[in-house]
XYZ file of C-alpha atoms in Angstrom:
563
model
C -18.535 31.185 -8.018
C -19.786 31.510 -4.484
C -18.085 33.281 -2.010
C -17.886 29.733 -0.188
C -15.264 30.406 2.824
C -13.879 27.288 5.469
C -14.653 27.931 8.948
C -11.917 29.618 10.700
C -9.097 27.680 13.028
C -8.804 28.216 16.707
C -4.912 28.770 17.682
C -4.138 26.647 20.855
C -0.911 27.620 23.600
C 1.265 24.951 23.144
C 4.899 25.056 22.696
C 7.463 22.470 21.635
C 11.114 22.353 22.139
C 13.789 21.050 19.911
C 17.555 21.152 20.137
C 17.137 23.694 23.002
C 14.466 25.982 20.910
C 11.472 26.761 22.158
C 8.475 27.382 18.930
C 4.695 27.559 19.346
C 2.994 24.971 18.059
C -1.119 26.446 17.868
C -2.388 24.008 15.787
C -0.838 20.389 18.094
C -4.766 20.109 18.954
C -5.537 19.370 15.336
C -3.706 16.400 16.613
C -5.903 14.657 19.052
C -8.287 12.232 18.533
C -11.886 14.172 19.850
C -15.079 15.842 18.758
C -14.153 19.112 18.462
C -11.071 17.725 15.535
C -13.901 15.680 14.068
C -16.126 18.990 13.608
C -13.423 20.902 11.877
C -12.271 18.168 9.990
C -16.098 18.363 8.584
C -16.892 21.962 8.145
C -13.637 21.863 6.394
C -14.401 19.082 4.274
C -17.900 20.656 3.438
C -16.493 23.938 2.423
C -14.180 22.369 -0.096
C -16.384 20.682 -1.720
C -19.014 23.773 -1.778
C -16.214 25.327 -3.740
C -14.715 22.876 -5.854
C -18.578 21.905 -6.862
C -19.277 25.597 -7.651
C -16.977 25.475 -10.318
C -18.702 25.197 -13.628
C -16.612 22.609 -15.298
C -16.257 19.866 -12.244
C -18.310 17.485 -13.740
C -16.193 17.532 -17.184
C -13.207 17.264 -14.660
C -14.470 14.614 -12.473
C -15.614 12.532 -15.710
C -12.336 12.750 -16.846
C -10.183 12.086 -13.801
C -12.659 8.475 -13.793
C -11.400 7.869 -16.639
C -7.684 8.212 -16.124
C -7.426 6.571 -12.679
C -6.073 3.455 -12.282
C -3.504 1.387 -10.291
C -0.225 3.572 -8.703
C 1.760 0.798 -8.109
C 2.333 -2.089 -10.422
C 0.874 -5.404 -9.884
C 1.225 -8.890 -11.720
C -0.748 -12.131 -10.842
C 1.004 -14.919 -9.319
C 0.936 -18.513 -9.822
C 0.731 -21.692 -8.115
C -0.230 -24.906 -8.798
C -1.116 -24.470 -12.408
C -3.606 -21.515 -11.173
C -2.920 -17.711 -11.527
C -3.892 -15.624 -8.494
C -4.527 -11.686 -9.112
C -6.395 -8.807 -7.031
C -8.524 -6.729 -9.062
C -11.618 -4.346 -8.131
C -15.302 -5.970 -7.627
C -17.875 -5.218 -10.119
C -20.177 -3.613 -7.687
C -17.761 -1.783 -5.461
C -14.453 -0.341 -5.736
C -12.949 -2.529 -3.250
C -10.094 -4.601 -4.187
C -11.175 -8.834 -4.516
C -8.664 -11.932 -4.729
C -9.296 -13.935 -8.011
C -8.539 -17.199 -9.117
C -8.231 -18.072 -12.690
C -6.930 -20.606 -14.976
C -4.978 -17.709 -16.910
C -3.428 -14.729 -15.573
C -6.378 -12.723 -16.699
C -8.322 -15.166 -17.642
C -12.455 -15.576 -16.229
C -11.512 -15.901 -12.239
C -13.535 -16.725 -9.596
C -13.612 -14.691 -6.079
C -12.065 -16.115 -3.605
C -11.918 -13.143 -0.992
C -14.216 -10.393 -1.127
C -13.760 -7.666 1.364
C -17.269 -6.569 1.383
C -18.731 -9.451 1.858
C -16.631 -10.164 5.544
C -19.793 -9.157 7.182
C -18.818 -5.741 8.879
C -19.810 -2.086 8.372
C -17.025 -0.809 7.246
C -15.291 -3.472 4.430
C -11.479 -4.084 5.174
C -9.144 -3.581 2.603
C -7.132 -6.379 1.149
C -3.791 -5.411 1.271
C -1.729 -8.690 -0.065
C -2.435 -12.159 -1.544
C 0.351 -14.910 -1.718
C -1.308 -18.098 -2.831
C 0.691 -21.482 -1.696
C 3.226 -23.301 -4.250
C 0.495 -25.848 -5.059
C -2.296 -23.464 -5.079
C -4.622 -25.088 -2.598
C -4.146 -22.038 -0.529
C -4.370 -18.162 -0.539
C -3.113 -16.220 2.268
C -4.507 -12.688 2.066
C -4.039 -9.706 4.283
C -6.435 -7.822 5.599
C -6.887 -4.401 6.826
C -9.718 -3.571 9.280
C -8.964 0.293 10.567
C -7.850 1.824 8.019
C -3.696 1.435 9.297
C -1.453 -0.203 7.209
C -1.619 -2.897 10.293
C -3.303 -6.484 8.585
C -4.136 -9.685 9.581
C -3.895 -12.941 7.935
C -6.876 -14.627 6.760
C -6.162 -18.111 5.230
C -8.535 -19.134 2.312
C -9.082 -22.784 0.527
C -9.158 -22.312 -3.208
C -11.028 -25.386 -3.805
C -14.099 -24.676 -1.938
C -13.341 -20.782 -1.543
C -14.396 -21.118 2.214
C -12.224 -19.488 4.892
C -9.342 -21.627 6.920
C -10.264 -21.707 10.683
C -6.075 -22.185 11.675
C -4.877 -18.376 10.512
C -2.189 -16.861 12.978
C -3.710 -13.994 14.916
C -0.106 -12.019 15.052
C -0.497 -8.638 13.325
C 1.763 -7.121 10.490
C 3.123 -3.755 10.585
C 2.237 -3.281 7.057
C 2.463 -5.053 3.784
C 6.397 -4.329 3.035
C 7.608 -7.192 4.023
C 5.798 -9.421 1.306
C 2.782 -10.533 3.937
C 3.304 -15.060 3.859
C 6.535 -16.309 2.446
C 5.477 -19.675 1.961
C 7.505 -23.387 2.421
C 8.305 -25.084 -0.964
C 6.431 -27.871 0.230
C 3.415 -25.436 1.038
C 3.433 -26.882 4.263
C 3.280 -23.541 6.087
C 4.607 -19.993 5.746
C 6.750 -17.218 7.599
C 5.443 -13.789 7.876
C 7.182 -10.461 9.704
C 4.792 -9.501 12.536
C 4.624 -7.009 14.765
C 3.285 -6.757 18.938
C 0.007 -4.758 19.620
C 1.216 -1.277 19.700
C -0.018 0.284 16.845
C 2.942 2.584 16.596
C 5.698 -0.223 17.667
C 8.186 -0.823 15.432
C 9.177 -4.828 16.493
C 9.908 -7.140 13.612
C 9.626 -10.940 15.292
C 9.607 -13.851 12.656
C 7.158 -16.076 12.881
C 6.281 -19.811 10.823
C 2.755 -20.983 10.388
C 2.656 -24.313 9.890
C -0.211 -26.231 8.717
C 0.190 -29.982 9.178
C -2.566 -32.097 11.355
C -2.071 -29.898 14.350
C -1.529 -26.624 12.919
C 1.187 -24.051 14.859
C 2.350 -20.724 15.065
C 5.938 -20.521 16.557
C 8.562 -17.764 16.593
C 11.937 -18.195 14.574
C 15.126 -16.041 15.796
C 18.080 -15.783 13.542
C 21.397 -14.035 14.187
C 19.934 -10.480 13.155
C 21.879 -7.196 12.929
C 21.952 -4.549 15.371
C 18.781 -2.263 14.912
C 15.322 -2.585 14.212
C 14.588 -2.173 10.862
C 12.748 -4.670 8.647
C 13.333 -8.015 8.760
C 11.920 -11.145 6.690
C 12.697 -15.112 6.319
C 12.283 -16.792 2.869
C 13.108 -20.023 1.110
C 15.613 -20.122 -1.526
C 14.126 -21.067 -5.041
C 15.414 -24.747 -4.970
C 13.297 -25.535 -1.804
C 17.168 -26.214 -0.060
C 17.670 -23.170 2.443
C 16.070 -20.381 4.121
C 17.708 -17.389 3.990
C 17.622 -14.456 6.947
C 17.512 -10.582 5.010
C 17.614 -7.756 6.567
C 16.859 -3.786 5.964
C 14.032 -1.790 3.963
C 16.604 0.088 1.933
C 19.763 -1.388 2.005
C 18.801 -5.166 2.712
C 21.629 -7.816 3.069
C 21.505 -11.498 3.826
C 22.809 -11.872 7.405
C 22.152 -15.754 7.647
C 21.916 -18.859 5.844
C 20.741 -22.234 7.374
C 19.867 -25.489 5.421
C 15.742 -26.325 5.304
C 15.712 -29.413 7.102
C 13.748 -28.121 10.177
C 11.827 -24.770 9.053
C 10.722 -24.317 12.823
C 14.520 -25.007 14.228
C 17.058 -23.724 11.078
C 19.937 -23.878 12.322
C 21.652 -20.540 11.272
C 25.119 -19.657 10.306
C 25.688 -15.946 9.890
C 26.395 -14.767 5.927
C 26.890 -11.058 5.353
C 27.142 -9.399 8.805
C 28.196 -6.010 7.721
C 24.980 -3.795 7.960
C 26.632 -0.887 5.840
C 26.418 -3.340 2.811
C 23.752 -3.332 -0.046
C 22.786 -6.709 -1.751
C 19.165 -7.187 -2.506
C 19.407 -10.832 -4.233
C 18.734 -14.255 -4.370
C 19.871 -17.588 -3.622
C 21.302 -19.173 -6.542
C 22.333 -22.467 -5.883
C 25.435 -21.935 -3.328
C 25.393 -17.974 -4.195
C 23.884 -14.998 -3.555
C 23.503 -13.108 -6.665
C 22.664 -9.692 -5.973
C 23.055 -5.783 -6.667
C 25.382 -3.925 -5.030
C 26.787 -0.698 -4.612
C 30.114 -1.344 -3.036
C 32.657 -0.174 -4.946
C 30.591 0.820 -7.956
C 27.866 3.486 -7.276
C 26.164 3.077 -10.339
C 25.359 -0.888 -9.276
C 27.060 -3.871 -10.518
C 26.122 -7.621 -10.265
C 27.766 -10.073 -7.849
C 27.830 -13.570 -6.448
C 28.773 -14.665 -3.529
C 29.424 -17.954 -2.095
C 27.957 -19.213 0.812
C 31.743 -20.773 1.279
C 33.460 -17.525 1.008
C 36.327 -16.867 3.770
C 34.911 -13.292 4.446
C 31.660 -13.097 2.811
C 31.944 -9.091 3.669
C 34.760 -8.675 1.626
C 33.454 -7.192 -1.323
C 36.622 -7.482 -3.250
C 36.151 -10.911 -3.198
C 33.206 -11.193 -4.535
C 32.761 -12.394 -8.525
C 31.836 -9.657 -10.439
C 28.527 -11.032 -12.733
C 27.868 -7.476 -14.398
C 30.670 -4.979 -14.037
C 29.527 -1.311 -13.210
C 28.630 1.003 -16.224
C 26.819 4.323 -17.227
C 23.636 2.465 -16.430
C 21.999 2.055 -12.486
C 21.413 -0.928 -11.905
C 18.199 -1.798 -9.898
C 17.493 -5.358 -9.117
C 18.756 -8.565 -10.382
C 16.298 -11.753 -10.823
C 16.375 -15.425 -11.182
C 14.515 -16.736 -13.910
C 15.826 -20.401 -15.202
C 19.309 -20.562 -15.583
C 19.297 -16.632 -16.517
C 19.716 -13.253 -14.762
C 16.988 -10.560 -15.563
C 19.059 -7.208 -14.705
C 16.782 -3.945 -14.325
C 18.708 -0.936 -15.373
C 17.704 2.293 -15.559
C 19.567 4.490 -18.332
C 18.766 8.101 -18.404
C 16.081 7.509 -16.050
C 14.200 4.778 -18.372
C 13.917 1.288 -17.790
C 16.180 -1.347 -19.673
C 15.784 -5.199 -19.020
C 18.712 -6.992 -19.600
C 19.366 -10.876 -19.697
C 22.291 -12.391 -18.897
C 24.054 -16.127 -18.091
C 24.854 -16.434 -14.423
C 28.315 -15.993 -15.441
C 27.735 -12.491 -17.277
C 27.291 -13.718 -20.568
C 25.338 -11.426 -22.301
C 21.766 -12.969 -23.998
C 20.405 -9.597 -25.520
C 17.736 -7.292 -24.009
C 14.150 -7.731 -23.319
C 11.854 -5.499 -26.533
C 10.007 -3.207 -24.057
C 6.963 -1.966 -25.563
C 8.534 1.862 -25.535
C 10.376 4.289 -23.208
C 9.027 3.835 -19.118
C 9.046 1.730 -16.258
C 9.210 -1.932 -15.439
C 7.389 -1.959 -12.308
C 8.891 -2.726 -9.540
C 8.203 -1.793 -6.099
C 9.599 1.410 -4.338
C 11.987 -0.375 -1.836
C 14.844 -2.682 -2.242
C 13.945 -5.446 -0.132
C 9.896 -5.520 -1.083
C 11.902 -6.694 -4.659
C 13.048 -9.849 -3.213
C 10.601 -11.381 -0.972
C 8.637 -13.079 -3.469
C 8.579 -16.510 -5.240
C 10.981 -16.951 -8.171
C 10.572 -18.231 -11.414
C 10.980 -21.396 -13.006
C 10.798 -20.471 -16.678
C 9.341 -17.140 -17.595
C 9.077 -13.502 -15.961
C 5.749 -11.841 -15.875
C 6.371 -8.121 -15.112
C 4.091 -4.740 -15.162
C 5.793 -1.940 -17.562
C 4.341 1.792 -17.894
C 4.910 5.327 -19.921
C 4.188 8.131 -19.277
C 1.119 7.894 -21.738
C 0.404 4.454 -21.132
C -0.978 3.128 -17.855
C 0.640 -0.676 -16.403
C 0.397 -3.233 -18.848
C 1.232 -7.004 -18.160
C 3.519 -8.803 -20.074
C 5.128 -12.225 -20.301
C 8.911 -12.737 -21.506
C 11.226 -16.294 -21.580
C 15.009 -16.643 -21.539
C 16.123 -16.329 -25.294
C 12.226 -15.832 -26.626
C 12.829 -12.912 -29.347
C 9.548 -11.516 -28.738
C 7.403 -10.055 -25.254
C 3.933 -12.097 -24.788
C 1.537 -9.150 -23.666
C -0.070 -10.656 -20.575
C -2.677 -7.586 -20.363
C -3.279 -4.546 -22.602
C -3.165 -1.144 -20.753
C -6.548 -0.124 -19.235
C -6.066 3.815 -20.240
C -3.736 6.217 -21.695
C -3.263 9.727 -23.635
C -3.723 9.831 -27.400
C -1.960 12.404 -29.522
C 1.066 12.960 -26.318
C 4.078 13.773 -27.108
C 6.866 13.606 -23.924
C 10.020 15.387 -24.041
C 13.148 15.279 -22.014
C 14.781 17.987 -20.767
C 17.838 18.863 -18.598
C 18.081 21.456 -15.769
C 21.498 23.071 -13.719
C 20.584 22.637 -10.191
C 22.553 25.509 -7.748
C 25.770 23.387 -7.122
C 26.260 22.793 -10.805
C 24.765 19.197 -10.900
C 22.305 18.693 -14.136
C 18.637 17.420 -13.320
C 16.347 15.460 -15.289
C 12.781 16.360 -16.065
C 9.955 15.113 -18.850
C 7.859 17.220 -20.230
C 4.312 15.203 -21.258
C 1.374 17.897 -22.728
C -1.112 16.848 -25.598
C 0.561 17.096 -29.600
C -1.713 20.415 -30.149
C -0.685 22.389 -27.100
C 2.478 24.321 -28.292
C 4.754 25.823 -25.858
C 4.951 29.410 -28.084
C 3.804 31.098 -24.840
C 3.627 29.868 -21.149
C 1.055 27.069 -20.386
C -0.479 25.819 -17.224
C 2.003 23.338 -15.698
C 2.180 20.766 -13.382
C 5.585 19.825 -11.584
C 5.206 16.558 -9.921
C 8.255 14.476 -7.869
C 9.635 12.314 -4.992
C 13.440 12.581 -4.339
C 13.446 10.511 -1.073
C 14.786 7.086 0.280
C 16.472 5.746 -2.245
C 13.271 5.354 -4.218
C 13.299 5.748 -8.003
C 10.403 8.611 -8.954
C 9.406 5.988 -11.988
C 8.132 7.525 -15.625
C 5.320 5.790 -15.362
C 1.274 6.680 -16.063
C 0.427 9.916 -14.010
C -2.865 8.478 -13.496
C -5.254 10.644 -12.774
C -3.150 14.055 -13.213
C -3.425 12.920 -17.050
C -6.369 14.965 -16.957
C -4.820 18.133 -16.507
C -2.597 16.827 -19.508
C -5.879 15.986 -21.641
C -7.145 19.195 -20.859
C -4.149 21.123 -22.131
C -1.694 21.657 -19.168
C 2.091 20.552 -19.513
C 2.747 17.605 -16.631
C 6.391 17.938 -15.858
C 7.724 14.534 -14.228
C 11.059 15.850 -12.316
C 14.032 13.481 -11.382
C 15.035 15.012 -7.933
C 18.601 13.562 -6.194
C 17.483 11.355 -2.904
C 16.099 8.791 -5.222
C 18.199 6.058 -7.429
C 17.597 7.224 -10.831
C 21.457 7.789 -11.083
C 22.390 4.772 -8.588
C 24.028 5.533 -4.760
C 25.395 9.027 -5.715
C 22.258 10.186 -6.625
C 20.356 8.840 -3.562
C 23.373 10.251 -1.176
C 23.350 13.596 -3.108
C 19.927 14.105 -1.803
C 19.774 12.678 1.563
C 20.470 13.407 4.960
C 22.665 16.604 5.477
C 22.143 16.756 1.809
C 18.946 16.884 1.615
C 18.635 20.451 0.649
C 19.937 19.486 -2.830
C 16.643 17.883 -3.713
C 14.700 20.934 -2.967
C 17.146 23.003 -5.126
C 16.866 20.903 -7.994
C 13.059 21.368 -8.352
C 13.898 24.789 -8.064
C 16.201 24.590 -10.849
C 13.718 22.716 -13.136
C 10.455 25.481 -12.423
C 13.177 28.018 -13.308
C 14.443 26.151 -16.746
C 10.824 26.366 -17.394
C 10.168 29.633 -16.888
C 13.384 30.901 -18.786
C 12.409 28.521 -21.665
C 8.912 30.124 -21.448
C 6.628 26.517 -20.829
C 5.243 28.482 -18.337
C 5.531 31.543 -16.001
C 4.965 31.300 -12.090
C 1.308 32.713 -12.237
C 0.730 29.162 -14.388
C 2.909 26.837 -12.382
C 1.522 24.450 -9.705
C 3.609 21.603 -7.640
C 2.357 18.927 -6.274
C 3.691 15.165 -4.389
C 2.789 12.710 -2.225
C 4.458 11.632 0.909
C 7.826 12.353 0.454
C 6.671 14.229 -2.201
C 4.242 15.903 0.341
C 6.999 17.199 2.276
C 9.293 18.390 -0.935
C 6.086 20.141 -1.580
C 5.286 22.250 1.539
C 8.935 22.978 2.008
C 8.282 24.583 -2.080
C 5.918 26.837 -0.508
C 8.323 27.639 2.977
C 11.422 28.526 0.925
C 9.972 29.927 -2.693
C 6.346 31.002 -2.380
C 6.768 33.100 -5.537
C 7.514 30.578 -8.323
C 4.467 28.848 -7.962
C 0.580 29.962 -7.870
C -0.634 26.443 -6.452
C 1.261 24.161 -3.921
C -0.740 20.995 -3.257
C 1.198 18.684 -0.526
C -0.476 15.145 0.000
């Protein structure tokens, strides 16, 4: 290879303080927006790719990462008004497109195309939420390359844009972008003020009637500022106030007679709570951790004395040996997500308990839901069926279609790509403090672990976020081209339900970082692989758990790749 080196790095003077310590901090110019940033970011970016091209087998490896990429996080199309809505790339760019069809997959037509907005740089679509009776598509869009969007309002007949969008913009697209009106008269959306760093949540309803309006909606909200959202309840009779990205609760209830003036009665005021959920009728059916830290199932009525007294709550599904994720509303059923050694088990049951059997998942994974409790329950909810993503760790996100009491899944949409002739394997680690860890093992059927192989450690362990055994996308290449992939279950998610999350977390958070420890060390004592073979790798959280790898153990791994 060429003896390709990156241009050095200047060290600058400053010096932070923290907690009454002083540290130097050379590199805070990397920081600022200027020329001299945007050179090195270049000469940088130049001399990686001078090396990484060099190599003799990048075009084998870039043909082959193609192949395995596709879509991170799950998504399903949506429907309204006898249409199905979905987002999938355009033929001629890789830019995500909104589709209409008259099946979920079926031919669409484009009804937003990024590229084609008529600026030099495309934005990128970042949500779609068509209207209940599918004359409308509300799409947001992303024009500077933030997680900051704007609404653009599109007519599905005609496919031309909507003049009346709101001009507020949204901090990102957590908070389910427009939560539309039963009557698709108009929508609320979670906006944000100007300051791209600002972290305001104000309310606001669009309504489109012949004068259309954007005005703000307060409600009694908890102390704080985290996220906040407004939505109807599934029988078009009352909005519902939630708040909290992580631990969201239902803080007030007010009947839908005036959408633009509810008048609000608080409902769970108690911000320490947990109860992602729905509106059932005169309940809220939800998932909670109170007094079971494994997750049980409860409803409570919108007439209860004390609505923060969990013991008074009815108990729908008692705690078990399984986490419970989310609960959903689907008919007169309850679709209960439960993870059970890490794997994904749907479960249907009466709104009384009553057990109606489990949904056939096509094999051990992930039903895809998203990473944060209250991005679960922001969207519409079904009238008769449940169309849900589900993954392996061989199989990328398939699309599939199940009704209450149906003995068979409908697959919606095959899996675009996954690894032939895989075999994955659980294993079990002792983390320092005695706890046992989780890990899979996924490496091709021929590649026999009778002497260290090249391995990949991948994981999360942050926020309450399950680290999903799903498709590894486009690090199955390394597993097609022999290397061991080793998926890692790290405490600071929810695999194993509030314990697990707490375990990992805050003064705790040290425990995550030992339990990847603890699984590179099982595999080096079980001889998968040796430290001169083992890399470890994450994104954002995973990032972090990453470069701290490097800070506290720098000899039990020959790569460390933070993203």
């Amino acid at each position: 290879m060429s003896d390709t080196h990156p241009p050095g790095t200047r060290a600058g003077d400053d010096v932070d303080e923290a907690a009454g310590v002083r540290f130097a901090d050379p590199y805070r110019w990397l920081e600022a927006e200027s020329e001299e940033v945007d050179a090195w970011q270049d000469a940088q970016g130049a001399a990686a790719a001078a090396y990484v091209r060099d190599w003799p087998h990048f075009d084998r490896l870039r043909e082959l990462v193609a192949h395995y990429d596709s879509e991170r996080v799950a998504s399903v199309p949506l429907a309204g008004g006898g249409r199905w809505f979905r987002v999938e790339p355009d033929a001629g760019s890789a830019r995500p497109c909104a589709v209409v069809a008259d099946e979920p997959y079926g031919p669409g037509r484009v009804l937003f195309d990024p590229a084609a907005q008529g600026s030099e740089k495309p934005p990128f679509l970042s949500w779609i939420s068509p209207s209940p009776d599918g004359t409308v598509l509300a799409v947001g869009v992303c024009a500077d390359g933030s997680e900051r969007n704007t609404i653009r309002l599109v007519d599905v007949a005609s496919g031309e844009p909507l003049p009346d969008a709101p001009a507020q913009p949204l901090k990102d697209s957590w908070t389910g972008g427009a939560k539309w009106l039963p009557d698709s008269s108009g929508f609320f959306f979670t906006a944000t003020d100007d300051d791209p760093v600002s972290a305001a949540h104000q309310i606001w309803l669009h309504l489109r009637r012949s004068a259309p309006t954007t005005v703000a909606v307060d409600a009694p909200w908890l102390p704080g500022g985290d996220y906040r959202a407004v939505v109807a309840s599934g029988d078009g009779r009352r909005l519902v106030a939630v708040q909290g990205l992580f631990d969201p609760v239902p803080v007030a209830v007010a009947d839908l007679d005036d959408p633009a003036a509810p008048k609000w009665r608080p409902f769970v005021t108690d911000a320490s709570l947990n109860l992602p959920g729905f509106l059932v009728g005169d309940e809220w059916i939800a998932v909670t951790d109170e007094g079971a830290p494994r997750g049980r199932v409860v409803a409570i009525g919108l007439d209860a004395a004390d609505p923060n007294d969990g013991r008074a709550w009815r108990t729908v599904v008692a705690e078990s040996e399984a986490a419970l994720r989310t609960v959903r509303p689907v008919g007169d059923a309850l679709y209960v997500h439960a993870f059970v050694d890490t794997y994904s088990e749907l479960r249907v049951v009466d709104r009384d308990g009553t057990p109606r059997g489990n949904v056939p998942l096509p094999g051990r994974g992930a039903v895809g839901d998203l990473p944060f409790a209250l991005m679960n329950i922001l969207g519409p909810v079904a009238d008769d069926q449940l169309v849900f993503a589900f993954s392996t760790l061989t199989r990328s996100w398939g699309v599939y279609r199940h009704r209450p009491d149906a003995p068979r899944l409908e697959t919606v949409r095959e899996p675009a790509v996954g690894l032939e002739d895989c075999v994955v394997e659980d294993g079990w680690a002792t983390s320092e403090d005695g706890t046992r860890v989780p890990y899979h093992l996924v490496r091709r059927r021929d590649v026999l672990l009778n002497r260290p192989r090249p391995a990949l450690m991948v994981g999360y362990g942050g926020f309450g976020a399950p680290w999903l055994p799903q498709f590894p996308g486009p690090m199955a290449a390394f597993v097609a081209s022999g290397g061991v992939l080793v998926h890692t279950h790290l405490r600071g998610g929810s695999e194993f339900g509030r314990g697990w999350w707490d375990g990992g977390r805050l003064r705790n958070k040290q425990n995550g970082f030992a339990d990847l420890y603890a699984i590179a060390e099982d595999l080096v004592a079980t001889g998968v692989t040796s430290p001169n073979l083992l890399a470890v790798s994450g994104a954002s959280g995973g990032g972090l758990l990453s470069g701290v790898a490097a800070t506290q153990r720098p000899h039990l791994w020959r790569a460390v790749v933070p993203q």
